mmCIF file of C-alpha atoms in Angstrom:
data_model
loop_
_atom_site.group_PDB
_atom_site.id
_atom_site.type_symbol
_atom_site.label_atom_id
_atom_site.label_comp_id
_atom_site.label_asym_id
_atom_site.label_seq_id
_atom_site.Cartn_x
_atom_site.Cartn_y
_atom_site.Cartn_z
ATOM 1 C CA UNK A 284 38.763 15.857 22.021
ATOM 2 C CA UNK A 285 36.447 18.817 22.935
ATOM 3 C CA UNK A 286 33.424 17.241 20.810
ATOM 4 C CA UNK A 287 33.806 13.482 22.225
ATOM 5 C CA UNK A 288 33.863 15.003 25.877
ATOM 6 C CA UNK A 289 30.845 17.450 24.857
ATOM 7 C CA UNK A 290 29.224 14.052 23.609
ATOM 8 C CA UNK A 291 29.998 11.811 26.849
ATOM 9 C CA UNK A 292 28.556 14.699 28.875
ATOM 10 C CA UNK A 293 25.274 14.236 27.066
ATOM 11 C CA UNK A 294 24.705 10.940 27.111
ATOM 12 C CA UNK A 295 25.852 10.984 31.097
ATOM 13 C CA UNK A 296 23.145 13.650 31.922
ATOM 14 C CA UNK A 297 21.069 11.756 29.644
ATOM 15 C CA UNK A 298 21.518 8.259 31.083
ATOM 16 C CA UNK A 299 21.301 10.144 34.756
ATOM 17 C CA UNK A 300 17.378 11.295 33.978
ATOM 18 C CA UNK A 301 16.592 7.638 32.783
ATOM 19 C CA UNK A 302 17.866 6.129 35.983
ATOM 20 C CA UNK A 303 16.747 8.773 38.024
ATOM 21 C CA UNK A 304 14.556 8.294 41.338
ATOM 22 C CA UNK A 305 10.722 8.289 41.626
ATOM 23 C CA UNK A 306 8.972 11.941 41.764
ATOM 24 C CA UNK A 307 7.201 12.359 45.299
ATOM 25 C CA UNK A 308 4.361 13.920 44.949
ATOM 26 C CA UNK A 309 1.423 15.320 47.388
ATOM 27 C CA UNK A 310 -1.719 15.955 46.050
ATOM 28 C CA UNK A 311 -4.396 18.590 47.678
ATOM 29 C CA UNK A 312 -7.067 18.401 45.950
ATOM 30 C CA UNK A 313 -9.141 21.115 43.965
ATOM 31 C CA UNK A 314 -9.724 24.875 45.351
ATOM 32 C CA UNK A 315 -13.299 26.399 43.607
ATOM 33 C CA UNK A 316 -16.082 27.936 44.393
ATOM 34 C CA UNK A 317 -18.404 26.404 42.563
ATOM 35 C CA UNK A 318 -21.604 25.034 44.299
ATOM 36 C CA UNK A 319 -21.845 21.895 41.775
ATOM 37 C CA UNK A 320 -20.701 19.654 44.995
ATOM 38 C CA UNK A 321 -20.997 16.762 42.807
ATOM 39 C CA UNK A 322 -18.677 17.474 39.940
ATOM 40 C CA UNK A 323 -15.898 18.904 42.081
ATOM 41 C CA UNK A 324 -15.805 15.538 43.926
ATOM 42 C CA UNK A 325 -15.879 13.586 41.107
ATOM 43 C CA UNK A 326 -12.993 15.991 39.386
ATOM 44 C CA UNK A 327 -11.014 15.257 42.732
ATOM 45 C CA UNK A 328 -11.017 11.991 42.733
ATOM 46 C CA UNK A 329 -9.878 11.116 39.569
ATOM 47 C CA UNK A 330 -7.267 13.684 39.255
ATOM 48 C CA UNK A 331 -5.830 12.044 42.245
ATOM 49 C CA UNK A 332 -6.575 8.269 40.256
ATOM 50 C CA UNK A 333 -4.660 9.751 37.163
ATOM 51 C CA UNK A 334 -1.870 10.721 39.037
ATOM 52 C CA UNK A 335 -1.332 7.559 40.704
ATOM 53 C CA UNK A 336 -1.572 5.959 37.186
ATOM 54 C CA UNK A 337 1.750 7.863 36.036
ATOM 55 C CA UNK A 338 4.408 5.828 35.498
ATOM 56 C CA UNK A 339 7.574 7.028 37.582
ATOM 57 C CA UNK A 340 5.826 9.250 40.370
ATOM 58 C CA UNK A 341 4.712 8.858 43.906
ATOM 59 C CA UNK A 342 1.440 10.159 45.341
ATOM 60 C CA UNK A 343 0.115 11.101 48.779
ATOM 61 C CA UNK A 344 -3.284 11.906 49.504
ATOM 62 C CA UNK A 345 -2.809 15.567 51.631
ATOM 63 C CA UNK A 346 -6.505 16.842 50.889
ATOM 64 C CA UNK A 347 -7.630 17.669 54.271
ATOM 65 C CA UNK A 348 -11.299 16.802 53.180
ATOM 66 C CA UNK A 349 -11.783 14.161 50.540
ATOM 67 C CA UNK A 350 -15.585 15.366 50.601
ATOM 68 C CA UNK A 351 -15.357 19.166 49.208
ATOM 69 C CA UNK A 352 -12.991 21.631 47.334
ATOM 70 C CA UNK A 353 -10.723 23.891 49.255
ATOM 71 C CA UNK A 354 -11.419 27.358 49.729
ATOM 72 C CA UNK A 355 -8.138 29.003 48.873
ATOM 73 C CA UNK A 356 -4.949 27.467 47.855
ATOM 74 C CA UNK A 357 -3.114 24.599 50.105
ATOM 75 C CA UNK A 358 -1.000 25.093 53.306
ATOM 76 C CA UNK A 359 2.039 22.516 51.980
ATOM 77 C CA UNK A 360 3.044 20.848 54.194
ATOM 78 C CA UNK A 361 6.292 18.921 53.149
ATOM 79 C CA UNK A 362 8.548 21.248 50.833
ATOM 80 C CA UNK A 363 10.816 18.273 50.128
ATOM 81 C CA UNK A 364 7.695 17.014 48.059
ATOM 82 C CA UNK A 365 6.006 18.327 44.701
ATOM 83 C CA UNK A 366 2.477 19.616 45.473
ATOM 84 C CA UNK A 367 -0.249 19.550 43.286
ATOM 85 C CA UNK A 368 -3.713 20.973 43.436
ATOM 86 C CA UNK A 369 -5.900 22.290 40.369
ATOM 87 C CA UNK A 370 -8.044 25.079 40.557
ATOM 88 C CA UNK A 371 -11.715 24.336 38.604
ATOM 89 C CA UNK A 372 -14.195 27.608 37.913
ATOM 90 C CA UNK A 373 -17.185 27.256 36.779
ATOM 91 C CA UNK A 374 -18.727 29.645 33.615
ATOM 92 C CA UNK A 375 -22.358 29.659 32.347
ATOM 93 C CA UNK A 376 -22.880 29.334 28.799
ATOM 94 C CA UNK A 377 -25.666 30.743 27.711
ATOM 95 C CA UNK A 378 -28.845 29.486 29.927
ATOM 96 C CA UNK A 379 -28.398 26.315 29.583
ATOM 97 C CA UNK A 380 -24.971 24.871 29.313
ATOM 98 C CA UNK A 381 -21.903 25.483 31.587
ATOM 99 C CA UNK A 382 -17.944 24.831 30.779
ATOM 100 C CA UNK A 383 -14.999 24.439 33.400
ATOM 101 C CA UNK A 384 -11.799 26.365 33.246
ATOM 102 C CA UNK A 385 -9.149 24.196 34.732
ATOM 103 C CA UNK A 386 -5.960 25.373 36.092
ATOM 104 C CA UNK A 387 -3.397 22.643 37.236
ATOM 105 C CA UNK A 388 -0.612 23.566 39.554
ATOM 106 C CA UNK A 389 2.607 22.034 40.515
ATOM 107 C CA UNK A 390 4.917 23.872 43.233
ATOM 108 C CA UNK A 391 8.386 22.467 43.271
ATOM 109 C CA UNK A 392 10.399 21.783 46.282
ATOM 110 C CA UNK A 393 12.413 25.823 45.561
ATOM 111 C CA UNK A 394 8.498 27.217 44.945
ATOM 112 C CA UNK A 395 8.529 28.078 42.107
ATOM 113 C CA UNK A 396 4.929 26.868 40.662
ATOM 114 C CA UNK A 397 4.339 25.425 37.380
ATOM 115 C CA UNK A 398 0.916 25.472 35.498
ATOM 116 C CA UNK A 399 -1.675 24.739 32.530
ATOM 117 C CA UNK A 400 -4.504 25.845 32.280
ATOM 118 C CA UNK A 401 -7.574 23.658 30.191
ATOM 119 C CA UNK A 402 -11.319 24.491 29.572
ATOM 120 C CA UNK A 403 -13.712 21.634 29.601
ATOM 121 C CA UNK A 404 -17.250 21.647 28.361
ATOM 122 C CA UNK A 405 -18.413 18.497 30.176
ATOM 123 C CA UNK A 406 -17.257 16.528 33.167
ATOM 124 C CA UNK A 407 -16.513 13.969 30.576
ATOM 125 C CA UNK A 408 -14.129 16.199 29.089
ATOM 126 C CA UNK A 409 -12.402 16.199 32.227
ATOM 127 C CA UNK A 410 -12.494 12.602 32.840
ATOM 128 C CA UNK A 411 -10.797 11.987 29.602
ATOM 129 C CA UNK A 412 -8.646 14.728 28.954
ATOM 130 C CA UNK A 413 -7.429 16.260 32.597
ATOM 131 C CA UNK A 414 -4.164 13.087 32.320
ATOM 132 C CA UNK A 415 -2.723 14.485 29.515
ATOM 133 C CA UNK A 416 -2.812 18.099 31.319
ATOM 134 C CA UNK A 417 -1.455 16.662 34.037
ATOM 135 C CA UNK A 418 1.200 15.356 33.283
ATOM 136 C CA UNK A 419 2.437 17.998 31.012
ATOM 137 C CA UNK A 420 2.451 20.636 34.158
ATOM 138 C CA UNK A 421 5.038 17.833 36.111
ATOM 139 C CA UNK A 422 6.829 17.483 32.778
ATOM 140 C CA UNK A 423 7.839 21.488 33.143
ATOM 141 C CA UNK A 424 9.737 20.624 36.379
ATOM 142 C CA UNK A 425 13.085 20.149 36.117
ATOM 143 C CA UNK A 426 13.366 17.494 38.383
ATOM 144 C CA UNK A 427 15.133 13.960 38.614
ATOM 145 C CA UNK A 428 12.190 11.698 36.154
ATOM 146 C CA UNK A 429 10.632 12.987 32.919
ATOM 147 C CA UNK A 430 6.891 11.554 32.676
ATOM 148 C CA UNK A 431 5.604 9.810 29.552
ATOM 149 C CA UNK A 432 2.038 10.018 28.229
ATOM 150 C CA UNK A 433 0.134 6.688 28.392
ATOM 151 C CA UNK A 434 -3.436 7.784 26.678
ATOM 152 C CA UNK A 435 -3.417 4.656 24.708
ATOM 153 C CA UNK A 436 -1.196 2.231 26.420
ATOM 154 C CA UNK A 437 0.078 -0.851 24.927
ATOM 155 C CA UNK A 438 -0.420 -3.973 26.836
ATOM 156 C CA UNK A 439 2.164 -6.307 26.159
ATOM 157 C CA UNK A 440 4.136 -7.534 28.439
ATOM 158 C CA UNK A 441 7.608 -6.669 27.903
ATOM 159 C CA UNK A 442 5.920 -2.991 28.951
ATOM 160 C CA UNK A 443 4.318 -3.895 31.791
ATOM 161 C CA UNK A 444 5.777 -2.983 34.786
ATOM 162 C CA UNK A 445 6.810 -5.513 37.190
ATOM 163 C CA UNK A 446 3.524 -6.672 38.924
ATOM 164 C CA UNK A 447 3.557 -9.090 42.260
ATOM 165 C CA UNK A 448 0.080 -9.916 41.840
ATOM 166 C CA UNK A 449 -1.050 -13.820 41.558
ATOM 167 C CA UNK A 450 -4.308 -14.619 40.073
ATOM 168 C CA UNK A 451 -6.161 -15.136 43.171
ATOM 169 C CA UNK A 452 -5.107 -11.797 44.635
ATOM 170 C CA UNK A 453 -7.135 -10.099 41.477
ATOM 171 C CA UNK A 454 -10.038 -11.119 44.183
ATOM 172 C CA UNK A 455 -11.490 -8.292 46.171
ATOM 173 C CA UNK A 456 -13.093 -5.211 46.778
ATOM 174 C CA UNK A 457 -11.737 -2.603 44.107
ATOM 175 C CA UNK A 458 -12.723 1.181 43.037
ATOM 176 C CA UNK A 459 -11.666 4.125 41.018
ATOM 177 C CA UNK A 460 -13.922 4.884 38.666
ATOM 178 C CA UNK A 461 -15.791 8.141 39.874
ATOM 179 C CA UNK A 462 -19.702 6.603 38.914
ATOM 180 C CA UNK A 463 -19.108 3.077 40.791
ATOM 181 C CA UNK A 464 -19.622 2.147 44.003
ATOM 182 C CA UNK A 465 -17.329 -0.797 44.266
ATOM 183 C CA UNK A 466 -16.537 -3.257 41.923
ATOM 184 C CA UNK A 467 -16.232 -6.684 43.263
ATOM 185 C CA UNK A 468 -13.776 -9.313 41.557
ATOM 186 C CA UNK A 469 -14.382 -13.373 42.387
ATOM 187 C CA UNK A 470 -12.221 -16.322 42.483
ATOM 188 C CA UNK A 471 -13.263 -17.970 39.640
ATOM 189 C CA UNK A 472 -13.209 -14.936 37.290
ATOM 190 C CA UNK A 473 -16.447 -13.606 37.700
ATOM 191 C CA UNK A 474 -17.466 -10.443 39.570
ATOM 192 C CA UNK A 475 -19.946 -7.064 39.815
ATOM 193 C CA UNK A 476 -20.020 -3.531 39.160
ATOM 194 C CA UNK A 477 -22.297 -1.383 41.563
ATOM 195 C CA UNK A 478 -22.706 1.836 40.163
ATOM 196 C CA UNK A 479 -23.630 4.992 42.003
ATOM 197 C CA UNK A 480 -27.260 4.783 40.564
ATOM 198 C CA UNK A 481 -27.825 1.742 41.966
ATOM 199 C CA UNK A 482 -27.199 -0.638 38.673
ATOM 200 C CA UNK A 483 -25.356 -3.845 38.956
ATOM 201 C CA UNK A 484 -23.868 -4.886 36.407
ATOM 202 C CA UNK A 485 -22.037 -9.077 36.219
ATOM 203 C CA UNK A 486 -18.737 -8.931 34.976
ATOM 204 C CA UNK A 487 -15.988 -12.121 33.858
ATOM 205 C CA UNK A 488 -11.726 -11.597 34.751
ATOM 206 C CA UNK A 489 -9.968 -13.187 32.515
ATOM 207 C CA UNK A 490 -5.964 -13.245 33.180
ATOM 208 C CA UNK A 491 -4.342 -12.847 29.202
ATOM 209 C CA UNK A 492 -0.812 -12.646 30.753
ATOM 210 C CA UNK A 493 1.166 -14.025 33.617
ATOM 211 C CA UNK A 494 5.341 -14.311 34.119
ATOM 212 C CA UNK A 495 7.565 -16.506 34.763
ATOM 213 C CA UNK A 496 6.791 -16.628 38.383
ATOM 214 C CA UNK A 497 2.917 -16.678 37.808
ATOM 215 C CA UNK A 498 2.644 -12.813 38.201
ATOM 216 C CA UNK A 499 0.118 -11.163 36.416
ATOM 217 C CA UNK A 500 0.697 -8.819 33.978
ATOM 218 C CA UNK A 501 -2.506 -8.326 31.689
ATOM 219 C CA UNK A 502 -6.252 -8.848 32.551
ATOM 220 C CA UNK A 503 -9.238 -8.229 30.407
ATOM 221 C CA UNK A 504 -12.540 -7.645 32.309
ATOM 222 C CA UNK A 505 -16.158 -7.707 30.415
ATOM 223 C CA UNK A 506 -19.705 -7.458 31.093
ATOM 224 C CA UNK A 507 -21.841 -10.197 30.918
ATOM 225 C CA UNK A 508 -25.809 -9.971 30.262
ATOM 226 C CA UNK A 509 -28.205 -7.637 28.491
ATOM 227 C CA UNK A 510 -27.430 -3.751 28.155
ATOM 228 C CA UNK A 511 -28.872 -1.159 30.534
ATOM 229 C CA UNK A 512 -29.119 2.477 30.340
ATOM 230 C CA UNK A 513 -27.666 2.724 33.762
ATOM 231 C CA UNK A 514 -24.275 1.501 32.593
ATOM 232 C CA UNK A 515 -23.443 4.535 31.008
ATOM 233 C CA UNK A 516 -24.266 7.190 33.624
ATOM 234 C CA UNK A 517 -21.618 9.457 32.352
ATOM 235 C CA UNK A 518 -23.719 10.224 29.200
ATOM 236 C CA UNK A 519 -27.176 12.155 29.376
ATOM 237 C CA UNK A 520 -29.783 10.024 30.457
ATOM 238 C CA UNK A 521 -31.503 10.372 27.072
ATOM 239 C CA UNK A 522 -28.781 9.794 25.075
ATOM 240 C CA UNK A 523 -28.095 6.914 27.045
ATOM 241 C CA UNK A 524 -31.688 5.317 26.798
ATOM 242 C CA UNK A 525 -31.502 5.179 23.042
ATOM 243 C CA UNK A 526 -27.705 4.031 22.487
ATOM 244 C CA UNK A 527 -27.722 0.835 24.862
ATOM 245 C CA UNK A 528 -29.416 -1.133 23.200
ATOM 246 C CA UNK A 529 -27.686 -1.605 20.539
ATOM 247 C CA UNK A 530 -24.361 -1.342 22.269
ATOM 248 C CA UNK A 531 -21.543 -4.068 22.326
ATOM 249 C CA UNK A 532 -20.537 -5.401 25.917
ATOM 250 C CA UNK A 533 -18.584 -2.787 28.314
ATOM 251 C CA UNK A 534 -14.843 -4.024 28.476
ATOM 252 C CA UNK A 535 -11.747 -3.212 30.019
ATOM 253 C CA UNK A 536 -8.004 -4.076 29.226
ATOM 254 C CA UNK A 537 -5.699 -3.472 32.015
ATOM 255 C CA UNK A 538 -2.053 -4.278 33.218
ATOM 256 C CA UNK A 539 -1.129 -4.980 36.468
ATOM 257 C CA UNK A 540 1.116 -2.123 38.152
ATOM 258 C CA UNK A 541 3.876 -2.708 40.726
ATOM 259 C CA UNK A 542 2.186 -1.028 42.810
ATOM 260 C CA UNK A 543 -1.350 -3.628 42.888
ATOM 261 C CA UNK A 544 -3.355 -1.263 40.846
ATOM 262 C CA UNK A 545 -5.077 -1.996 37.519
ATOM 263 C CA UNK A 546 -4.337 0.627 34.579
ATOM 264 C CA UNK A 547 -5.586 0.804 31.349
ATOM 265 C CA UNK A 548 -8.355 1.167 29.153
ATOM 266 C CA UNK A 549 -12.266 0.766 29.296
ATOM 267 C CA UNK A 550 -14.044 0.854 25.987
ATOM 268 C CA UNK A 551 -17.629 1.789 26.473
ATOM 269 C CA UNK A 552 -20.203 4.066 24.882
ATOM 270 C CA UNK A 553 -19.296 7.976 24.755
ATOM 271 C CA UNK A 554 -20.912 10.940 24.004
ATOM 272 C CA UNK A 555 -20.346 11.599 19.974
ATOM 273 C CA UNK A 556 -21.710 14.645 17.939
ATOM 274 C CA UNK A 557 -21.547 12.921 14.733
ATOM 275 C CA UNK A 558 -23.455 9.994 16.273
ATOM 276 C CA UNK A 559 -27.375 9.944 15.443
ATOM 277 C CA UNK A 560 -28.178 8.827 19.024
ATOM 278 C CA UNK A 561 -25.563 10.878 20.458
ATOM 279 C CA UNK A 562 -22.873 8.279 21.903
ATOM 280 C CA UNK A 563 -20.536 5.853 19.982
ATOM 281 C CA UNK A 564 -18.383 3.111 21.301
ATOM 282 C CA UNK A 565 -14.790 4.214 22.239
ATOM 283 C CA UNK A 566 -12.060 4.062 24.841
ATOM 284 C CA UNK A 567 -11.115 6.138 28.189
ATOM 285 C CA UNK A 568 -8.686 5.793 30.638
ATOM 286 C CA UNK A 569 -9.557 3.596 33.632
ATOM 287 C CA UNK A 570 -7.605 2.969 37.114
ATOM 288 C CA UNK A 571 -8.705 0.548 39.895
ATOM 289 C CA UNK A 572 -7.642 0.572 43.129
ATOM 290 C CA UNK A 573 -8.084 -2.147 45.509
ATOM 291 C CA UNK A 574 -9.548 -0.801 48.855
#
């Protein structure tokens, strides 16, 4: 009698974390010191992109300046929320080459903070391995939701969550991705990228999935036209010159989130050691959010 009540006790606290309610969470930004103005609002914005890509959390923007790091570490301002910041310090390597030590901090609602700490040789680094990190630090809290990685997500639809999005809403202004300056979807299925550089690059939508109510769940966007250098502005500008030519068309696979926002991945050329030009296609994580 002892072991079957022992048992039903687990699966209750078990079945109680699976049904458990969203994680709120408020996120303020970076604190550093570093004068590279440019990375640190980059590494802001998409730690704030991958968090709202989690499955099962919450997020509000609390940075008080979207524009620069904080100095010191956040006033919170809602204790009956998780807050997040990360802390990013620069080191010099050598003359040449510099890595970033990132620290990623969760305070739960009794303050007790929770952290993990990651050093990154390259912004890239950070772009494609910060989620992971991330989520990790929230998966220490012991709080109502347990987080699940998604660094290669599957697209079918029985996973998808439940998306309210009709084909013709796909149209708009979207963003995200820390080198674009918008991306702009058609009716139709056509659209463009504008990148930070000033590149434009045509793009088609294609829908792959929809359910029973015409909701779509999956969407495949490609490039369309010749390659360009400027594509790829995450990659040295060298490296970039002599690996576009020869690269296949930029493409992403998303599904559709409940909450309107694309998620998924966007296979593209990165940087590759054991490449003779110094990129190679593969995949990162890639959010877009409809402004």
């Amino acid at each position: 009698m002892k072991r079957l009540v022992r048992v039903l006790t687990i699966l209750f606290l078990t079945m109680a974390k699976l049904v458990a309610v969203p994680m709120n969470v408020d996120y303020y930004g970076v604190v550093s010191h570093s004068t590279d103005m440019n990375i640190l609002k980059m590494a802001q914005d998409i730690f704030l992109t991958q968090l709202k890509s989690i499955d099962k959390i919450t997020v509000d923007d609390k940075r008080p300046d979207i524009s620069r790091p904080l100095a010191s570490a956040p006033s919170i301002t809602n204790e009956n929320h998780i807050a997040f910041y990360a802390e990013i310090m620069e080191n010099a390597i050598g003359s040449a080459s510099v890595e970033w030590n990132c620290r990623f901090n969760a305070v739960s609602t009794d303050g007790t903070i929770y952290s993990k700490s990651e050093r990154y040789d390259s912004y890239y680094k950070i772009l494609t391995g910060a989620k992971a990190a991330i989520e990790d630090v929230l998966n220490q809290i012991p709080a109502t939701t347990e987080l699940t990685h998604h660094a290669s997500p599957s697209f079918s639809p029985s996973n998808s969550p439940h998306s309210q999005m009709k084909a013709e809403s796909l149209a708009g202004t979207w963003g995200g991705e820390p080198y674009t300056d918008k991306i702009v979807l058609l009716r139709g299925g056509r659209g463009f990228v504008i990148f930070k550089n000033g590149a434009s690059m045509n793009i088609t939508v294609k829908v792959l999935s929809t359910d029973n109510k015409g909701n779509v769940s999956e969407v495949e966007v490609a490039q369309v036209g010749k390659p360009n250098a400027s594509f790829y502005p995450a990659l040295p500008r060298e490296i970039a010159l002599a690996s576009a030519a020869d690269a296949k068309p930029i493409t992403w696979n998303f599904q559709v989130n409940a909450d309107g926002t694309l998620s998924g991945t966007k296979t593209t050329l990165i940087a590759s050691d054991e490449s003779p030009t110094g990129a190679e296609e593969g995949k990162e994580p890639s959010t877009w959010i409809k402004k």
